[in-house]
Short mmCIF file of C-alpha atoms and ligand atoms in Angstrom, two decimals:
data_model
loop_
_atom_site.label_atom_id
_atom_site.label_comp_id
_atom_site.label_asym_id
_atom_site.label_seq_id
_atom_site.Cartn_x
_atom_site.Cartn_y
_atom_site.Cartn_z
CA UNK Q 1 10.83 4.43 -25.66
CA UNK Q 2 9.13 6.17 -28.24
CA UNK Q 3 5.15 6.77 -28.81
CA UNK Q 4 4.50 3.82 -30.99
CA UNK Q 5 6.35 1.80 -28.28
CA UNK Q 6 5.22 3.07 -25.59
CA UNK Q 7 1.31 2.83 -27.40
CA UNK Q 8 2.45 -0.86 -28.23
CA UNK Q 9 3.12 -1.70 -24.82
CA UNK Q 10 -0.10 -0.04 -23.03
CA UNK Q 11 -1.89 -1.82 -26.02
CA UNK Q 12 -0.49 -5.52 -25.15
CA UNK Q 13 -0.58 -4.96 -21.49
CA UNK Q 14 -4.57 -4.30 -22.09
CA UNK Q 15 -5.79 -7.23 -23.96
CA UNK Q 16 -8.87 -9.27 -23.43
CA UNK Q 17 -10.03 -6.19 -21.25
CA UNK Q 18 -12.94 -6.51 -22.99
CA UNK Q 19 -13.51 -10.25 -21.57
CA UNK Q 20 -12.64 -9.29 -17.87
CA UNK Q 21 -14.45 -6.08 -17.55
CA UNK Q 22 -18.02 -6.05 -18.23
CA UNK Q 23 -18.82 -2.69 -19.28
CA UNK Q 24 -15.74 -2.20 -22.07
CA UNK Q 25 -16.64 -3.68 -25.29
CA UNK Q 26 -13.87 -2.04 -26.58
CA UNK Q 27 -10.59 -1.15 -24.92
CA UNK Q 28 -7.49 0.73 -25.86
CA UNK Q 29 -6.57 0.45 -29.65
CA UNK Q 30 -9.13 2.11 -31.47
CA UNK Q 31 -9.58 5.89 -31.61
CA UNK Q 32 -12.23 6.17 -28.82
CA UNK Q 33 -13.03 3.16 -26.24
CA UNK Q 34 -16.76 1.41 -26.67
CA UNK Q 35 -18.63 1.00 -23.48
CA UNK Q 36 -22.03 0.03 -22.07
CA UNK Q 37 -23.66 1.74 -18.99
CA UNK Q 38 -26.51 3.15 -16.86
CA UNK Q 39 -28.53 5.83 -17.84
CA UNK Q 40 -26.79 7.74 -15.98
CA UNK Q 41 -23.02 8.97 -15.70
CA UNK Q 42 -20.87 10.55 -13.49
CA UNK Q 43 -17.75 12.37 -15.07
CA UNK Q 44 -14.87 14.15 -14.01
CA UNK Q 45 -11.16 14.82 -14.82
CA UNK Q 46 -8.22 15.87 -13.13
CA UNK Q 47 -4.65 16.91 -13.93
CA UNK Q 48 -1.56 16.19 -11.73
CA UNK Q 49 1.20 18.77 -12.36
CA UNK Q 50 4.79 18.41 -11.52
CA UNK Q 51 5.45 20.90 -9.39
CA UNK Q 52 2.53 21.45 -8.12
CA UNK Q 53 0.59 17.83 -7.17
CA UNK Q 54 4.03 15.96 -6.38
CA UNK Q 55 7.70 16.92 -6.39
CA UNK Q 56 10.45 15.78 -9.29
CA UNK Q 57 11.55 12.47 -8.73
CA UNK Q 58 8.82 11.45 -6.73
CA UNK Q 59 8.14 7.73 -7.02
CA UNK Q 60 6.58 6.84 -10.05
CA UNK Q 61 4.00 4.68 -7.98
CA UNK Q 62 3.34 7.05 -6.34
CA UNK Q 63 2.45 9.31 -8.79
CA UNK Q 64 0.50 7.07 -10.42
CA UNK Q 65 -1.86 5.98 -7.20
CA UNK Q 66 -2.48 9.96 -7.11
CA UNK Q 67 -2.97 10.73 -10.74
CA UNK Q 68 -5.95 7.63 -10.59
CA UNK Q 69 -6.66 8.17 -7.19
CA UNK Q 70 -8.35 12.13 -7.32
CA UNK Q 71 -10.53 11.17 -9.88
CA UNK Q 72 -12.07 8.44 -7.71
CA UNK Q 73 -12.20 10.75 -4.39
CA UNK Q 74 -14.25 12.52 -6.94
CA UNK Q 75 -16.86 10.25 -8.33
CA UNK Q 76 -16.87 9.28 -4.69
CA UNK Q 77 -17.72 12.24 -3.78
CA UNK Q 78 -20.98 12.41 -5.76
CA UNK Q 79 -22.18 8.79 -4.51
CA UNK Q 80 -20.85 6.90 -6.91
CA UNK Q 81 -19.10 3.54 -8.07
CA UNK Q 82 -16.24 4.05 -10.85
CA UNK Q 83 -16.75 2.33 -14.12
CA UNK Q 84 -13.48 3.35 -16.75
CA UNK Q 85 -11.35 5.90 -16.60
CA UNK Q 86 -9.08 7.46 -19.57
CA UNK Q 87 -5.67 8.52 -18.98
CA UNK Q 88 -3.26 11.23 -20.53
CA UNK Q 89 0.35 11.89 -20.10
CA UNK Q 90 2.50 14.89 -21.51
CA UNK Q 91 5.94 13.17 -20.29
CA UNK Q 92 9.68 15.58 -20.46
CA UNK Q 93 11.43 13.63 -23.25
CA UNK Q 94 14.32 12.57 -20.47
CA UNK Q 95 11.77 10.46 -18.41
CA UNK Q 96 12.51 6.82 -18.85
CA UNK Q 97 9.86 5.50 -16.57
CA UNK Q 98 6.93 6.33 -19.22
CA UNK Q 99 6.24 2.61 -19.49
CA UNK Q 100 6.50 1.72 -15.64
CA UNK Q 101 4.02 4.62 -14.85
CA UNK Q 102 1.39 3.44 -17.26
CA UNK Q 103 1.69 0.20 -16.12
CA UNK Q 104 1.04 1.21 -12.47
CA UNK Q 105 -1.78 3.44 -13.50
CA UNK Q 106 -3.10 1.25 -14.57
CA UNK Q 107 -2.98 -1.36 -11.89
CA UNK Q 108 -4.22 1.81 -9.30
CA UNK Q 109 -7.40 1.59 -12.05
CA UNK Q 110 -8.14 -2.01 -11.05
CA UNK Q 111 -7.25 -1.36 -7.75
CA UNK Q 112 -10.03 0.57 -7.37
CA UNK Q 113 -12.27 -0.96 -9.81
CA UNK Q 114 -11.85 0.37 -13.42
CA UNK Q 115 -10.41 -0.72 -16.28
CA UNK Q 116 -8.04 2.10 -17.63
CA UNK Q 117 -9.41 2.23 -21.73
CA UNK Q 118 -7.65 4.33 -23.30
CA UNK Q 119 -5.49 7.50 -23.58
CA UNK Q 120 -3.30 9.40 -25.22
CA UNK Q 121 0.70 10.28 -24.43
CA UNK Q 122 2.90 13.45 -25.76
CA UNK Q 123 6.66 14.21 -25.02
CA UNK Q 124 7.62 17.37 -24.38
CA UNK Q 125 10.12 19.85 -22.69
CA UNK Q 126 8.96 20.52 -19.36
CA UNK Q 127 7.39 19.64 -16.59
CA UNK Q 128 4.80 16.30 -16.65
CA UNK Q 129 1.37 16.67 -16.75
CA UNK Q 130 -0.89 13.73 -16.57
CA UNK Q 131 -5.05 13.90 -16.58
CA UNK Q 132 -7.07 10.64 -15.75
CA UNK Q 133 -10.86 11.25 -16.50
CA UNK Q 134 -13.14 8.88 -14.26
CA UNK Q 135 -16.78 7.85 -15.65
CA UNK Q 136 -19.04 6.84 -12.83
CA UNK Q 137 -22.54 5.60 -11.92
CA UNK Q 138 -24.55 7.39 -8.84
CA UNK Q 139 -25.91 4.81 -6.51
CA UNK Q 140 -28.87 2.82 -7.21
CA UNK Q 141 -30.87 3.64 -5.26
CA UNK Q 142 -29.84 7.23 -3.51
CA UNK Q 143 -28.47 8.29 -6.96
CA UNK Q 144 -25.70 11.05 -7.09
CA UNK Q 145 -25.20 12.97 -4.38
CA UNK Q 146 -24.51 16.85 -5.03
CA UNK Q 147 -23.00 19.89 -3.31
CA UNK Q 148 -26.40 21.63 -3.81
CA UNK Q 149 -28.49 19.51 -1.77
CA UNK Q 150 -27.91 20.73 1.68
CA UNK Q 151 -31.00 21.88 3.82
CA UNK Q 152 -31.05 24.05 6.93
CA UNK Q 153 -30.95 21.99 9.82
CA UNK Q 154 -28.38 19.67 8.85
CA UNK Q 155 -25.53 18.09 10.63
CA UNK Q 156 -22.05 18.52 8.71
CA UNK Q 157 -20.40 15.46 8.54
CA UNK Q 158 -16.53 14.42 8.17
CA UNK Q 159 -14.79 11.05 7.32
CA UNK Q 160 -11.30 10.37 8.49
CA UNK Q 161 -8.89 13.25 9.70
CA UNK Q 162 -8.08 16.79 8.51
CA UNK Q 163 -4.44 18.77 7.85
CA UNK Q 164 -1.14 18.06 7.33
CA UNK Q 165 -1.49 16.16 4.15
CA UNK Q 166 1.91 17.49 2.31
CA UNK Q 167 4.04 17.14 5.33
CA UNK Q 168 2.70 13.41 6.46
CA UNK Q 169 2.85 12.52 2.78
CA UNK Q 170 -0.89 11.60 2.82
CA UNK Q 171 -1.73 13.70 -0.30
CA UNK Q 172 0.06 10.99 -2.33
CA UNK Q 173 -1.12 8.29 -0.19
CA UNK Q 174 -4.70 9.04 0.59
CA UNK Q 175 -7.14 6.30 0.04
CA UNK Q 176 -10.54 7.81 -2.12
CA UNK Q 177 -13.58 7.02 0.00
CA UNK Q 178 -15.43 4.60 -2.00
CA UNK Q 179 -16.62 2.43 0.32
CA UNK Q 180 -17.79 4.89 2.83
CA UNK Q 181 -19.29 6.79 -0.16
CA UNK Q 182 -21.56 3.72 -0.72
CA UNK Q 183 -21.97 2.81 2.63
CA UNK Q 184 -23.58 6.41 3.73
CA UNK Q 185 -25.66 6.27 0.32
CA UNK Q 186 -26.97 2.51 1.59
CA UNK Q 187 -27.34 3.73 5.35
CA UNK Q 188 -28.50 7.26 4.74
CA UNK Q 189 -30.75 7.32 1.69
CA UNK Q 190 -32.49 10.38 0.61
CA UNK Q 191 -31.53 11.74 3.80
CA UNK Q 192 -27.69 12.32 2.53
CA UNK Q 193 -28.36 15.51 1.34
CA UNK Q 194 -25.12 17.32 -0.07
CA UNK Q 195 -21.43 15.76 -0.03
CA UNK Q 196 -17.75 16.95 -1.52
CA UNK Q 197 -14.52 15.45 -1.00
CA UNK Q 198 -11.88 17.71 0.30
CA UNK Q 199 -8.93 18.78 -2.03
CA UNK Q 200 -8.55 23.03 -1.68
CA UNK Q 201 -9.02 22.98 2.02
CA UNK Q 202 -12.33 21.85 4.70
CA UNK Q 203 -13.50 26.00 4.44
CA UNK Q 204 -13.36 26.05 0.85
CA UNK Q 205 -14.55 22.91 -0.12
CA UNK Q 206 -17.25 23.24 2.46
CA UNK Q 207 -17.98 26.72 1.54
CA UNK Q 208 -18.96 25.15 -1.79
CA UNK Q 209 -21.87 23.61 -0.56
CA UNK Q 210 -22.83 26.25 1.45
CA UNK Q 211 -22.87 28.35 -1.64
CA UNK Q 212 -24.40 25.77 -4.24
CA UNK Q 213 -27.04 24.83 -2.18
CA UNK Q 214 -27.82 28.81 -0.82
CA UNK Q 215 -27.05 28.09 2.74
CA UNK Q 216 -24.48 28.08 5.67
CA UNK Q 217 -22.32 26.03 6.95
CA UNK Q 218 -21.11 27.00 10.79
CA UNK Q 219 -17.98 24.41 11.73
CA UNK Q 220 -17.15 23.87 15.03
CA UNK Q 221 -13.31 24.38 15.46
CA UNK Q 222 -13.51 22.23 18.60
CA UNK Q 223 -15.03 18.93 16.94
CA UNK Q 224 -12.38 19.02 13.82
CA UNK Q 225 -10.99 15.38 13.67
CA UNK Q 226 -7.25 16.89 12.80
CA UNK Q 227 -4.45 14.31 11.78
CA UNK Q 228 -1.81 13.04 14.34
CA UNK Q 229 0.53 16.66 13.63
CA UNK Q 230 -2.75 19.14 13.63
CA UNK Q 231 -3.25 17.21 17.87
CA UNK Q 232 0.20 17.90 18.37
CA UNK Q 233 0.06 21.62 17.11
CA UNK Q 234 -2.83 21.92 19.52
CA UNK Q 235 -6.28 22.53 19.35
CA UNK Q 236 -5.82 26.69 19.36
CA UNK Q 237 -3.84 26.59 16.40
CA UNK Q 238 -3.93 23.24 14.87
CA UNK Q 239 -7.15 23.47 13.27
CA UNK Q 240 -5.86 25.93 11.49
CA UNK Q 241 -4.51 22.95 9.15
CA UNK Q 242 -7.80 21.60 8.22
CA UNK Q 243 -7.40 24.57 5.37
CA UNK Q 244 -4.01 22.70 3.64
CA UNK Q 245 -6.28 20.79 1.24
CA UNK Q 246 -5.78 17.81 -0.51
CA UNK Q 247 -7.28 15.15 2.28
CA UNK Q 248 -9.75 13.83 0.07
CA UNK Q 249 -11.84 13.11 3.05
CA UNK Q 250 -15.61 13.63 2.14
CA UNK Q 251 -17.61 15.99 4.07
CA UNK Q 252 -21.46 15.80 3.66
CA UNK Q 253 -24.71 17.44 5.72
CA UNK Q 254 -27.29 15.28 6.64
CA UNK Q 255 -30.60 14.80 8.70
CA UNK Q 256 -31.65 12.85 11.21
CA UNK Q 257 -28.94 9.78 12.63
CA UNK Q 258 -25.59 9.18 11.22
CA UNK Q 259 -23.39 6.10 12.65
CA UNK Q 260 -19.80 7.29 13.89
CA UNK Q 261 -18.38 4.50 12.08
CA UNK Q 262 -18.33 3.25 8.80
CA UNK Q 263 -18.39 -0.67 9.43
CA UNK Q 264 -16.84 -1.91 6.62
CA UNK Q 265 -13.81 0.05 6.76
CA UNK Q 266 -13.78 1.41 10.31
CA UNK Q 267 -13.16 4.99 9.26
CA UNK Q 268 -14.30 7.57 11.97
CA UNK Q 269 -17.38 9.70 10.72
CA UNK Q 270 -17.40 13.14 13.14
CA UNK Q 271 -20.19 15.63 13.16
CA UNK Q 272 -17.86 19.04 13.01
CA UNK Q 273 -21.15 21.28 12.26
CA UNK Q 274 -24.39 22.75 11.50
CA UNK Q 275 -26.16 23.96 8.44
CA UNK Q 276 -27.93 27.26 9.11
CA UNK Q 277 -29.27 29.66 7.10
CA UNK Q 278 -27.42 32.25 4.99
CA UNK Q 279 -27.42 35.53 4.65
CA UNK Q 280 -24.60 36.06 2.51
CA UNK Q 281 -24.50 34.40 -0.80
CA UNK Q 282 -20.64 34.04 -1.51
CA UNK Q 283 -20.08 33.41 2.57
CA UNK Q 284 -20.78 29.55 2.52
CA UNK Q 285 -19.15 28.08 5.58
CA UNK Q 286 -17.80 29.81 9.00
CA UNK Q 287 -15.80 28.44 11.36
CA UNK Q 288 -16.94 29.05 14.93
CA UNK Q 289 -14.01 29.50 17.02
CA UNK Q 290 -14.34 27.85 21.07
CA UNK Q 291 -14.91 31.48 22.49
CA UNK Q 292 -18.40 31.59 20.08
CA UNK Q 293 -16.22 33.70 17.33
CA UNK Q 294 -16.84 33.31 13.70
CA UNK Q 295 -13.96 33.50 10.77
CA UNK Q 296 -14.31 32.85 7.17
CA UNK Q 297 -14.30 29.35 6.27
CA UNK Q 298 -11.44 30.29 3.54
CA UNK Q 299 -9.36 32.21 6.11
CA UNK Q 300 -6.45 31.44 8.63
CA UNK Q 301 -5.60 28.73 6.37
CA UNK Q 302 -2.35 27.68 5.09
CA UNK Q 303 -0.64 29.12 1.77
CA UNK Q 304 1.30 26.44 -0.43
CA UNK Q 305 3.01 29.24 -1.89
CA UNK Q 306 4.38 30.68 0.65
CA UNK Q 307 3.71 28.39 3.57
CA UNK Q 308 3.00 30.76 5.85
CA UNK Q 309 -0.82 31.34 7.03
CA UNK Q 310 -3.07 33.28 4.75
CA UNK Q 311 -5.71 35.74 5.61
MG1 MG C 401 -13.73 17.06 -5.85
#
């Protein structure tokens, strides 16, 4: 299928968007999509590399849910609802699924509540590279939620389970936390203070906040919520896989009470930690090991590269 084609068919399969979706007055066609909003917008975009995201001749569902679904574990992150999202593809000239993958990215889109607007598609030799780029809105009332908000004092705060994403398959499979996202903002207020969703790894991504909001966090290794392999590995060295990345669990520091449930979609919500202060400003989380020992929140975890574990 070529371009035009392919442009044809993303075109047909969105009409009347602009009917069904209330904030696209105009959808794919045109050179830029026309929307309404709030004052204010969240915005983000992501890239999913062959190779690197998901493996060559992995299903093209599949790839789709994940190239949609990291943008969303992103607006989600910062408290908010998705609105549209924009979608790119540079696609090896030999794929013949260009057509199906749209389609389904565009059915993720709705699945979680945005119209997909518009885009733009290239073939080339190589590998495929696709980008979706989400556009948000921060919560009413608790508005977006950032990593530099934490506060001494503060519990740290996980959804779900940690590790083992690429071997379970989760990391094409994850589901963003939207709801929860929403739910904490409702429950929690002004006292959800700093949040991030988890794709390089719990120390990193944790260490983020701890740096961007000129604190520390200290994680307990013994209160990790690990995923069904990390229990078997056991709790000496299984934590160790809370550093794989790509969970897309959201981990947040709060203050006062925070419900270990989310009721709406049941997911777990575990206190792993404490936010203390810092006297190092690049050192922004620490794992505290069960004998009272600290290590680096970015090492003992896991290498994709090599797959052995890093420093
Ligand atoms: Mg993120």
């Amino acid at each position: 299928m070529n371009e035009r084609k392919l442009l044809e068919h993303i075109y047909a399969r969105s009409a009347g968007m602009e009917a069904e979706n209330r904030p696209v007055l105009v959808g794919p066609g045109d050179d830029c999509a026309l929307v309404t909003g709030a004052a204010e917008h969240l915005l983000t975009v992501d890239q999913l590399v062959e190779g690197v995201h998901f493996t060559t001749g992995t299903d093209v569902e599949l790839i789709a849910r994940k190239a949609i679904a990291r943008s969303v574990s992103d607006i989600a992150a910062c408290g908010g609802t998705v609105q549209v999202c924009l979608a790119t593809g540079a696609i090896p000239a030999a794929y013949e699924q260009a057509d199906e993958l749209f389609d389904a990215m565009r059915r993720w889109a709705a699945h979680w509540g945005t119209p997909l607007v518009g885009g733009d598609i290239a073939r080339i030799d190589g590998s495929m590279v696709l980008t979706c780029t989400m556009i948000g809105v921060p919560h009413g009332a608790r508005g977006a939620v950032l990593r530099s908000g934490a506060q001494v004092g503060d519990g740290v705060f996980v959804t779900g389970a940690l590790g083992g994403s690429f071997q379970t398959g989760m990391h094409l499979r994850f589901e963003p936390r939207l709801k929860e996202s929403a739910w904490l903002c409702d429950v929690l207020g002004n006292g959800l203070h700093a949040m991030i969703d988890v794709s390089d790894g719990l120390g990193m991504d944790a260490g983020r906040i701890g740096v961007q909001s000129g604190v520390r966090l200290r994680l307990w290794t013994d209160h990790l919520p690990l995923c069904d392999l990390g229990e078997l590995k056991g709790g000496k060295e299984g934590w160790k896989m809370v550093n794989d990345g790509e969970d897309h669990e959201l981990v947040f520091t709060a203050s006062g009470d925070v419900p270990d449930q989310c009721p709406a979609t049941g997911t777990r919500i575990s206190r792993i930690g404490e936010v203390v202060e810092s006297c190092d400003a690049e050192q922004g989380c620490v794992f505290v090991l069960g004998d009272g020992s600290e290590v680096c929140g970015d090492e003992g975890g896991w290498s994709h590269a090599t797959g052995e574990a890093g420093q």
